[in-house]
Amino acid sequence: MDSAEAYVIVGGSAAGMAAAQAIRERDPAAGITVLSEEADAPYFRPLIPYLVSGRKQAREMTLAGSGPYTGRDIQVWTEARVTAVDCKGQRVTLADGRQLGYGKVLFATGSRPFLPPEIKGTDTEGVFALRTLADARRMAKRAETTRRAVMLGGGLLNLKAAFALLERGIRVTLVVFSPEVLSQLMNPSDALLIRHALDRAGLEIRTGTAARQIVGDESGVCAVGLDNGDEIACQMVCIGKGVRPNVDFLAGSGIRIGEGIVADRFTACNQPNTFAAGDVAVTHEPVSGRPIMTALWTNAVEMGRCAGFNMAGLPTAYTGTFGILNATQVADMPFVAMGTVHTEGVDLEIHRHASAEAYRKLVFDTDGKHLVGAVLVGDITNAGIYRYLIREKRDITTVKRQIVNHQLHYGHLLPI
Amino acid sequence: MTQPKEIFVLTDRCVGCRTCTIACAVAHSTSKTLFGAVAETPRPKSRIYVEWAAPAHKVPMVCRHCEDAPCMHACISGAIRRTDDGVVITDTDKCIGCWTCVMVCPYGMIGRDLERHKAYRCDRCPDRDIPACVAACPTGALVYQTVPAYAADVRRHASGEMVKGKGS
Ligand SMILES: Cc1cc2nc3c(=O)[nH]c(=O)nc-3n(C[C@H](O)[C@H](O)[C@H](O)COP(=O)(O)OP(=O)(O)OC[C@H]3O[C@@H](n4cnc5c(N)ncnc54)[C@H](O)[C@@H]3O)c2cc1C
């Protein structure tokens, strides 16, 4: 294959593989090479907690051939880390010295866990930040000899990891600096039902406190010291303190980096024939247009697919995404958080409804004509319709009562 | 390959009798009979919904098996795929009940089976010539048609009613 026509994709996960699939749908014959630093072939990253709990095997997480990922002849090179990009010569250099020319290249290198430098001892054995299948394997191994684990950070990822360990019968303590869990996704008062569900499930939660240091001995981690002077004895620590984009390999390439890789509305970077998508890319929020970074599988796929179409010559504008667009179930409590959900001290019209089983908060703009955010806990029926209304900035005046009462259905929106 | 068929809804013909929802639940039950189905636990679930919209409209609603199905691309476990017949299906074994599909379906057509902790939706009754809901509808409000040459346009129009300007 002539490299002037070849597609090279750096990063073989949500964004990279979605792009490869989109290119293949447009062009049955194009050469597509995906370069991935990991030793594992592409997999569904959000499933890795199931390897820790033992509910799934790694082979059940394989991406190629599952869902929409059916494209043929997509070459995936594993253990292929890109260390430099030459935008003039249109080629990438791998860690082992190999070089590969491209016609068009996509940067979909995602993100890696952030390890706060103020916490000492994060390099101790038995300390994890769950991101890759390799991490999950190591964590599962360590779990065999772990009686108690301490999770630092109260985000969704750490909660998922916490539940995987609870399922294995390990005692788990979650240490959260914020006043409540999931502070990125909702206000403390919105999280009440979820907190009860976590308590019922046996998760120990300590809020308003942070870890100072991780203490180790010859068997690895043995305790965590907190800023209030407490020390918790444990055999495992899991850090969930957010992620940072993988952009180091672009040093000196001329690719513009802001908070992440800067891409335009058509997912293109500032150099010819270069594109970016997924966790690594700066995108924009559809309601306000503000630049944001996201850490969402759904967004990485959507943007990756968009980039693939653009690379294959079908101009496709990326409409952006909400920074918050989460659905999941923790313990027995399903919830969805999307759009503008932090409403403390903001001038917005807010409708809340709480019962023993369900809670909802619907956020409208100041004139009350547009839905801008929603938190649904317990009953998430028709959440997708709300997402649609927020994203399309629909005037909701005629269906506002149905929204507030959580009775909206698609029939209400039909022109009948 | 046979022409793909789709379920079309003629809202002005629907009288809201919900025969379709019963037929759907029965078709997706273990016993496949009405008497057997009502006794089953978990209760067999309908994948078609009939809602009421003011002033007096009855609106049958069912999965559109959208062209660029948002649920399929959003799924974080690879459980949703399109069959050769163009039907978007959820693989129950792969589904982990994270409800991401529920969050992105603009029609609200994905159900949650709380007993099994799995998402479910219309599968167009793969073992039947005509989907159970269509066969049962007494007023002709549901139509199962061989999609003619303008299929793509019809489908785009059908989903375009709500999903206008979806980016791609
Ligand atoms: C445990 C867990 C649960 C999650 N649950 C959810 C969820 O429920 N919903 C949701 O929306 N999101 C979830 N996420 C987040 C989601 O997985 C990420 O947002 C998504 O994977 C981002 O995809 P990406 O393709 O942009 O990058 P990544 O998935 O980060 O992949 C980037 C790839 O690029 C490779 N790479 C990096 N640098 C280089 C280089 N220099 N050369 C070659 N290859 C390189 C990496 O090895 C990696 O394979 C979860 C994440 C985790 C870890």
XYZ file of C-alpha atoms and ligand atoms in Angstrom:
637
model
C 0.000 0.000 0.000
C 1.284 3.401 -0.999
C 1.790 5.303 2.231
C 0.515 8.506 0.611
C -2.954 6.934 0.688
C -2.683 5.000 3.912
C -4.597 5.823 7.050
C -2.636 5.631 10.272
C -4.442 5.756 13.596
C -2.458 6.273 16.770
C -4.363 4.687 19.669
C -6.520 1.570 19.410
C -9.468 2.182 21.691
C -12.879 3.853 21.447
C -11.956 6.797 19.249
C -9.325 5.025 17.146
C -11.361 1.926 16.398
C -14.549 3.896 15.735
C -12.585 5.965 13.218
C -11.151 2.845 11.590
C -14.652 1.398 11.283
C -16.009 4.626 9.763
C -13.171 4.767 7.232
C -13.821 1.156 6.287
C -17.534 1.868 5.770
C -16.606 4.630 3.329
C -13.686 2.930 1.656
C -13.635 -0.879 1.384
C -10.049 -1.011 0.081
C -8.087 1.631 1.984
C -5.062 0.575 4.010
C -5.819 1.205 7.690
C -3.180 0.686 10.367
C -3.954 1.173 14.056
C -0.969 1.586 16.373
C -1.519 0.803 20.026
C 0.919 1.035 22.872
C -0.864 -1.683 24.818
C -0.030 -5.368 24.532
C -3.724 -6.282 24.387
C -5.701 -5.985 21.167
C -8.442 -3.333 21.385
C -11.082 -4.040 24.048
C -14.006 -2.343 25.723
C -12.188 -0.365 28.383
C -15.232 0.256 30.619
C -15.507 -3.514 31.117
C -12.165 -3.961 32.878
C -13.646 -3.786 36.400
C -15.324 -7.111 35.521
C -11.914 -8.692 35.201
C -11.148 -7.528 38.720
C -14.433 -8.892 40.093
C -13.996 -12.113 38.141
C -17.326 -11.749 36.351
C -15.759 -11.664 32.875
C -12.665 -12.950 31.138
C -10.464 -10.678 29.035
C -11.531 -12.430 25.827
C -15.145 -11.421 26.482
C -14.083 -7.778 26.217
C -12.562 -7.922 22.724
C -13.673 -5.043 20.560
C -13.077 -6.307 17.017
C -16.129 -8.199 15.806
C -18.399 -6.879 18.575
C -21.184 -4.318 18.225
C -20.568 -2.033 15.251
C -16.878 -3.024 14.966
C -17.182 -5.423 12.063
C -14.864 -3.776 9.499
C -12.424 -6.115 7.772
C -8.699 -5.772 7.187
C -8.019 -3.220 9.874
C -4.380 -3.853 10.778
C -3.754 -3.452 14.488
C -0.185 -3.294 15.745
C 0.029 -3.858 19.478
C 3.006 -2.799 21.621
C 3.541 -0.090 19.042
C 4.158 3.153 20.865
C 4.528 6.266 18.766
C 7.292 8.538 20.036
C 7.420 11.235 17.363
C 5.385 12.660 14.517
C 6.882 14.380 11.476
C 4.061 16.419 9.996
C 6.162 17.650 7.017
C 7.380 14.205 6.013
C 3.987 12.710 6.971
C 5.334 9.864 9.047
C 5.331 8.589 12.601
C 8.219 7.013 14.512
C 7.741 4.124 16.914
C 9.641 3.451 20.140
C 11.534 0.587 18.465
C 12.713 2.904 15.692
C 10.306 1.760 12.986
C 8.775 4.471 10.855
C 5.442 4.530 9.126
C 4.261 6.997 6.489
C 0.695 8.236 6.393
C -1.698 9.886 3.987
C -3.885 10.899 6.880
C -3.260 10.370 10.572
C -5.569 10.353 13.590
C -4.341 11.013 17.103
C -6.579 9.027 19.434
C -4.174 8.388 22.278
C -6.717 8.906 25.039
C -5.747 9.695 28.571
C -3.991 8.227 31.554
C -4.737 8.423 35.278
C -3.581 11.481 37.145
C -1.507 10.676 40.208
C -1.540 13.676 42.567
C 2.096 14.545 43.380
C 1.129 15.591 46.922
C 0.339 11.977 47.801
C 3.609 10.268 48.726
C 4.337 6.663 47.908
C 2.107 6.202 44.858
C 4.817 3.997 43.327
C 4.449 1.399 46.091
C 3.486 -2.103 44.998
C -0.254 -2.656 45.399
C -1.150 0.913 44.418
C -3.320 1.046 41.293
C -5.021 3.525 39.017
C -7.295 1.318 36.975
C -7.038 2.182 33.291
C -5.902 -0.771 31.214
C -6.516 -4.493 31.017
C -2.948 -4.956 32.209
C -3.791 -2.861 35.304
C -6.905 -4.962 35.863
C -4.915 -8.201 35.683
C -2.412 -6.938 38.235
C -5.199 -5.705 40.446
C -7.025 -9.048 40.262
C -3.811 -10.793 41.272
C -3.213 -8.494 44.208
C -6.857 -8.863 45.244
C -6.174 -12.523 46.021
C -4.156 -11.477 49.052
C -6.046 -8.289 49.891
C -8.347 -8.153 52.893
C -8.881 -4.431 52.851
C -8.571 -1.817 50.107
C -8.621 1.960 50.236
C -9.942 3.931 47.272
C -8.766 7.522 46.896
C -11.347 9.624 45.041
C -15.123 9.366 44.859
C -15.659 9.437 41.108
C -17.525 6.927 39.015
C -14.412 5.012 38.054
C -13.333 4.459 41.610
C -16.858 3.426 42.577
C -16.809 0.799 39.837
C -13.458 -0.472 41.009
C -14.715 -0.427 44.612
C -17.687 -2.615 43.698
C -15.494 -5.056 41.847
C -13.469 -5.499 45.042
C -16.568 -5.662 47.280
C -17.869 -8.473 45.080
C -14.734 -10.405 45.898
C -15.447 -10.046 49.593
C -12.783 -7.424 50.209
C -13.480 -4.696 52.759
C -13.406 -1.374 50.918
C -13.009 2.165 52.244
C -13.523 5.126 49.951
C -11.699 8.323 50.902
C -13.203 11.421 49.310
C -11.991 14.961 49.705
C -15.301 16.447 48.543
C -18.306 16.561 50.862
C -19.969 13.750 48.908
C -19.248 11.047 46.311
C -19.665 11.777 42.593
C -19.084 15.494 43.087
C -18.063 15.825 39.425
C -21.469 14.573 38.324
C -23.876 16.191 40.769
C -24.338 18.356 43.823
C -24.118 16.618 47.208
C -27.878 16.893 47.762
C -28.513 15.141 44.426
C -26.397 12.167 45.476
C -28.360 11.271 48.600
C -30.102 8.159 47.257
C -26.891 6.940 45.666
C -25.062 7.443 48.941
C -27.683 5.381 50.770
C -27.340 2.637 48.164
C -23.559 2.632 48.610
C -23.929 2.476 52.384
C -26.369 -0.424 52.089
C -23.950 -2.232 49.799
C -21.333 -2.145 52.539
C -18.958 0.457 51.133
C -17.295 2.515 53.870
C -17.070 6.156 52.899
C -15.019 8.895 54.524
C -15.727 12.336 53.100
C -13.935 15.622 53.599
C -10.541 14.027 53.976
C -7.547 13.368 51.734
C -4.638 10.942 51.679
C -1.207 12.272 52.593
C 0.899 9.231 52.084
C 0.904 5.597 51.215
C 2.954 3.437 53.549
C 4.627 0.277 52.318
C 6.695 -2.613 53.595
C 8.308 -5.630 51.907
C 4.858 -6.948 50.913
C 3.906 -3.680 49.252
C 1.338 -1.196 50.525
C 0.316 -1.711 54.142
C -1.455 1.536 55.113
C -2.711 4.930 53.979
C -2.107 8.016 56.099
C -4.831 10.675 55.965
C -4.597 14.450 56.457
C -6.642 14.166 59.665
C -3.949 11.985 61.208
C -5.816 8.706 60.775
C -4.057 5.710 59.298
C -5.976 2.937 57.561
C -4.276 -0.453 57.344
C -4.793 -2.002 53.900
C -3.146 -4.174 51.273
C -4.342 -2.266 48.222
C -4.864 1.354 47.200
C -6.736 2.508 44.115
C -6.380 6.082 42.910
C -9.203 7.678 40.953
C -8.334 11.336 40.690
C -9.166 12.073 37.093
C -7.162 11.714 33.895
C -4.709 13.653 31.760
C -4.426 13.520 27.954
C -1.584 11.528 26.339
C 0.090 14.243 24.255
C 3.816 13.843 25.058
C 4.567 12.091 21.760
C 3.581 15.247 19.878
C 6.364 17.380 21.359
C 8.107 19.215 18.524
C 5.562 18.095 15.925
C 3.929 21.473 15.447
C 0.525 20.062 16.405
C -1.264 22.631 18.508
C -1.850 21.526 22.074
C -4.095 23.340 24.514
C -5.519 21.436 27.427
C -5.422 18.547 24.975
C -5.009 18.322 21.191
C -6.880 21.190 19.586
C -9.230 20.074 16.799
C -11.589 22.147 14.682
C -15.292 21.443 14.076
C -14.293 18.898 11.464
C -11.944 17.134 13.903
C -8.839 18.371 12.040
C -5.665 19.556 13.775
C -3.617 22.560 12.707
C -1.211 20.562 10.478
C -2.175 19.101 7.077
C -3.855 15.669 7.097
C -3.869 15.361 10.893
C -6.939 14.709 13.020
C -7.740 14.147 16.690
C -10.575 12.490 18.598
C -11.505 11.064 21.980
C -10.236 11.752 25.489
C -7.089 13.375 24.109
C -8.916 16.034 22.090
C -10.306 19.373 23.155
C -13.914 19.485 22.092
C -16.738 21.930 22.694
C -19.911 21.902 24.708
C -22.975 22.106 22.420
C -25.079 24.389 24.603
C -22.475 27.033 25.483
C -19.861 26.306 22.799
C -17.154 26.378 25.477
C -14.072 24.207 24.903
C -14.046 21.145 27.146
C -12.176 17.911 27.725
C -14.244 14.805 28.226
C -13.490 11.346 29.539
C -16.335 9.394 28.018
C -16.443 6.275 25.896
C -19.611 7.471 24.180
C -18.023 10.736 23.191
C -14.780 9.133 22.070
C -16.721 6.837 19.713
C -18.885 9.616 18.341
C -15.948 11.931 17.707
C -13.794 9.094 16.382
C -16.495 8.111 13.929
C -16.771 11.704 12.855
C -13.002 11.935 12.369
C -13.056 8.729 10.319
C -15.626 10.165 7.944
C -13.667 13.401 7.623
C -10.455 11.503 6.924
C -12.211 9.401 4.300
C -13.364 12.524 2.496
C -16.894 12.951 3.825
C -16.929 16.317 5.601
C -18.768 15.727 8.866
C -19.126 18.421 11.498
C -18.716 17.256 15.043
C -21.560 18.675 17.079
C -19.695 18.475 20.364
C -20.767 16.827 23.562
C -21.681 17.467 27.142
C -18.763 17.218 29.524
C -21.129 15.248 31.691
C -23.032 12.450 30.017
C -23.061 9.516 32.357
C -25.388 6.606 32.789
C -24.665 3.780 35.134
C -25.890 1.759 38.017
C -24.036 1.751 41.315
C -25.238 -0.869 43.768
C -28.979 -1.116 43.067
C -29.335 2.512 42.031
C -29.394 3.486 38.344
C -28.669 7.090 37.498
C -28.078 9.473 34.631
C -26.333 12.841 34.830
C -26.049 15.060 31.781
C -25.465 18.626 30.716
C -25.463 21.365 33.343
C -25.798 19.608 36.671
C -23.867 21.808 39.089
C -26.423 24.356 40.062
C -25.195 25.774 43.350
C -25.059 29.544 43.142
C -26.028 29.634 39.458
C -28.999 31.558 38.141
C -31.006 28.750 36.545
C -34.531 27.426 36.868
C -34.391 24.182 38.814
C -37.080 21.617 39.468
C -36.392 18.895 42.001
C -38.479 15.946 43.039
C -37.513 13.433 45.670
C -39.185 10.262 46.892
C -37.907 7.234 48.777
C -36.983 5.423 45.549
C -36.233 8.161 43.065
C -34.832 11.626 42.719
C -34.731 13.970 39.800
C -33.405 17.415 39.121
C -34.284 19.148 35.893
C -32.344 22.262 35.035
C -33.698 24.916 32.686
C -32.077 28.112 31.528
C -33.089 31.374 33.184
C -35.950 32.057 30.795
C -37.264 28.555 31.470
C -37.610 27.716 27.800
C -34.723 25.324 27.350
C -33.689 22.248 29.250
C -29.936 22.439 29.951
C -29.287 19.580 32.324
C -30.781 16.614 34.144
C -29.946 14.327 37.028
C -32.167 11.263 37.229
C -31.645 8.790 40.057
C -33.646 5.602 40.514
C -35.985 6.175 37.578
C -34.090 6.956 34.385
C -36.935 6.216 31.964
C -36.704 8.127 28.692
C -33.440 9.810 29.665
C -32.499 9.818 25.969
C -35.348 12.161 25.124
C -34.026 14.661 27.636
C -30.570 14.367 26.133
C -32.039 15.091 22.741
C -33.876 18.186 23.992
C -30.768 19.534 25.706
C -28.503 18.887 22.780
C -30.820 20.308 20.142
C -31.651 23.306 22.350
C -35.319 22.715 21.623
C -37.840 25.221 22.918
C -39.618 23.008 25.439
C -42.406 25.395 26.443
C -45.195 23.090 25.196
C -43.869 20.011 26.999
C -42.430 21.593 30.115
C -45.101 20.200 32.435
C -44.411 16.692 31.161
C -40.682 17.168 31.658
C -41.024 18.495 35.183
C -43.376 15.624 36.092
C -41.093 13.143 34.330
C -43.914 11.957 32.089
C -42.471 13.044 28.777
C -42.548 10.544 25.938
C -41.698 10.717 22.284
C -45.363 11.090 21.335
C -45.384 14.522 22.958
C -42.807 15.737 20.479
C -44.522 14.528 17.339
C -46.144 17.156 15.144
C -49.638 15.706 15.493
C -31.146 -11.059 -0.117
C -34.782 -10.339 0.693
C -35.872 -6.725 0.920
C -35.658 -5.421 4.478
C -39.043 -4.598 5.964
C -39.884 -2.037 8.566
C -42.697 -1.367 10.998
C -44.537 1.806 10.081
C -46.947 3.518 12.434
C -50.092 5.277 11.221
C -50.995 7.277 14.318
C -54.375 8.408 13.000
C -55.565 4.809 12.901
C -54.561 3.883 16.443
C -57.458 3.671 18.899
C -55.229 2.879 21.873
C -56.473 -0.672 22.474
C -52.950 -1.913 23.286
C -53.504 -5.244 21.590
C -50.021 -4.785 20.117
C -48.374 -4.523 23.525
C -50.023 -7.732 24.704
C -49.093 -9.558 21.510
C -45.492 -8.327 21.849
C -45.180 -9.446 25.462
C -46.634 -12.852 24.609
C -44.296 -13.231 21.634
C -41.363 -12.530 23.955
C -42.549 -14.847 26.724
C -41.300 -18.354 27.362
C -44.641 -20.063 26.845
C -45.707 -17.928 23.821
C -49.323 -18.126 24.958
C -51.378 -15.447 26.653
C -52.366 -17.695 29.537
C -48.838 -18.904 30.043
C -47.376 -15.407 29.724
C -49.463 -13.784 32.456
C -48.283 -16.417 34.927
C -44.572 -16.066 34.140
C -42.024 -14.392 36.398
C -40.369 -12.163 35.460
C -43.435 -10.781 33.653
C -42.907 -10.865 29.880
C -42.366 -7.345 28.641
C -43.698 -5.516 25.632
C -41.218 -3.735 23.391
C -43.885 -1.573 21.824
C -45.515 1.227 23.777
C -48.793 3.058 23.291
C -48.812 6.495 24.842
C -51.358 9.238 24.958
C -50.688 12.756 23.715
C -53.051 15.703 24.057
C -55.676 16.346 22.981
C -56.738 12.805 22.075
C -53.949 11.068 20.210
C -52.834 7.536 20.837
C -49.268 7.020 19.721
C -47.824 3.542 19.244
C -44.047 3.691 19.482
C -41.400 1.128 18.741
C -37.655 1.040 18.048
C -36.853 2.621 14.664
C -33.673 0.587 14.204
C -32.142 3.946 13.254
C -29.754 4.277 10.371
C -26.753 5.402 12.409
C -28.177 3.943 15.615
C -26.928 6.056 18.562
C -27.447 3.165 20.986
C -25.214 0.834 18.994
C -22.299 3.255 18.886
C -22.703 4.393 22.484
C -22.827 0.899 23.990
C -19.779 0.463 26.225
C -19.813 -3.332 26.109
C -20.317 -4.131 22.417
C -23.732 -5.643 23.104
C -25.630 -3.856 20.355
C -25.208 -4.731 16.704
C -27.064 -4.657 13.420
C -28.069 -7.956 11.849
C -27.840 -8.651 8.130
C -31.559 -7.828 7.962
C -30.883 -4.318 9.238
C -32.371 -4.977 12.666
C -30.518 -3.473 15.629
C -30.419 -6.055 18.393
C -29.167 -6.180 21.974
C -27.149 -9.250 22.912
C -28.421 -10.017 26.388
C -25.319 -11.978 27.361
C -23.064 -9.023 26.614
C -25.341 -6.366 28.125
C -24.107 -5.230 31.549
C -27.108 -3.058 32.402
C -25.219 0.245 32.423
C -28.170 1.959 30.685
C -25.995 4.016 28.346
C -28.355 3.041 25.496
C -31.314 4.338 27.513
C -29.456 7.624 27.920
C -28.863 8.108 24.201
C -32.035 6.785 22.537
C -33.876 9.914 21.405
C -37.165 8.008 21.251
C -37.019 6.380 24.665
C -37.515 2.977 23.071
C -35.149 0.904 25.170
C -36.631 -0.846 28.163
C -34.920 -1.888 31.374
C -35.518 -5.388 32.644
C -34.880 -4.775 36.315
C -35.149 -8.427 37.341
C -32.468 -9.520 34.896
C -30.595 -6.223 34.937
C -30.547 -6.093 31.130
C -31.738 -3.685 28.466
C -34.349 -4.911 25.975
C -35.932 -3.630 22.782
C -37.844 -4.596 19.659
C -36.136 -7.391 17.735
C -38.728 -7.379 14.934
C -39.671 -10.951 15.873
C -36.943 -12.809 13.958
C -38.828 -16.127 14.072
C -42.042 -14.790 12.601
C -42.967 -13.664 9.103
C -44.815 -10.663 10.473
C -43.929 -9.080 13.835
C -46.466 -10.004 16.520
C -47.565 -6.411 17.116
C -48.345 -5.832 13.445
C -50.180 -9.151 13.104
C -52.301 -8.340 16.140
C -53.259 -4.743 15.352
C -57.005 -4.722 14.622
C -57.117 -1.287 12.979
C -54.179 -1.396 10.612
C -52.272 1.251 12.555
C -49.127 -0.851 12.318
C -47.830 -1.756 8.885
C -44.972 -4.097 8.063
C -43.812 -3.152 4.611
C -41.235 -4.289 2.158
C -39.299 -1.111 1.965
C -39.377 -0.025 -1.636
C -36.630 1.703 -3.566
C -37.015 4.879 -1.552
C -36.338 2.967 1.652
C -33.416 5.044 2.748
C -35.347 8.262 2.369
C -38.328 6.931 4.256
C -36.201 5.812 7.110
C -34.237 8.998 7.175
C -37.480 10.896 7.207
C -38.929 8.742 9.954
C -35.983 9.217 12.247
C -35.458 12.769 11.006
C -38.756 13.796 12.577
C -36.953 13.907 15.852
C -33.292 13.541 15.212
C -32.825 16.559 13.042
C -29.279 17.689 12.284
C -27.620 14.899 14.193
C -24.134 15.740 13.002
C -23.562 12.944 10.535
C -12.747 1.364 34.491
C -13.289 2.362 33.531
C -14.689 2.492 33.380
C -15.218 3.413 32.485
N -16.575 3.500 32.351
C -17.109 4.367 31.454
C -18.527 4.460 31.265
O -19.297 3.755 31.890
N -18.993 5.348 30.353
C -18.170 6.149 29.632
O -18.640 6.932 28.808
N -16.821 6.091 29.792
C -16.278 5.225 30.686
N -14.913 5.179 30.861
C -14.057 6.124 30.116
C -13.712 5.582 28.730
O -13.169 4.303 28.828
C -12.746 6.526 28.028
O -13.322 7.806 27.949
C -12.451 6.038 26.614
O -11.802 4.803 26.661
C -11.614 7.036 25.826
O -11.308 6.465 24.587
P -10.091 6.969 23.696
O -10.124 6.124 22.474
O -10.155 8.428 23.546
O -8.781 6.683 24.546
P -8.277 5.481 25.440
O -9.356 4.501 25.713
O -7.572 6.083 26.586
O -7.242 4.733 24.506
C -6.087 5.338 24.014
C -5.202 4.280 23.428
O -4.063 4.882 22.842
C -2.907 4.203 23.251
N -1.771 5.135 23.223
C -1.546 6.190 24.047
N -0.412 6.816 23.695
C 0.083 6.147 22.630
C 1.235 6.307 21.812
N 2.114 7.311 22.012
N 1.435 5.427 20.799
C 0.556 4.411 20.573
N -0.543 4.217 21.313
C -0.775 5.076 22.323
C -3.229 3.703 24.631
O -2.417 2.628 24.979
C -4.679 3.292 24.461
O -4.798 1.995 23.975
C -14.354 4.251 31.745
C -12.972 4.131 31.892
C -12.436 3.203 32.763
C -10.939 3.090 32.899
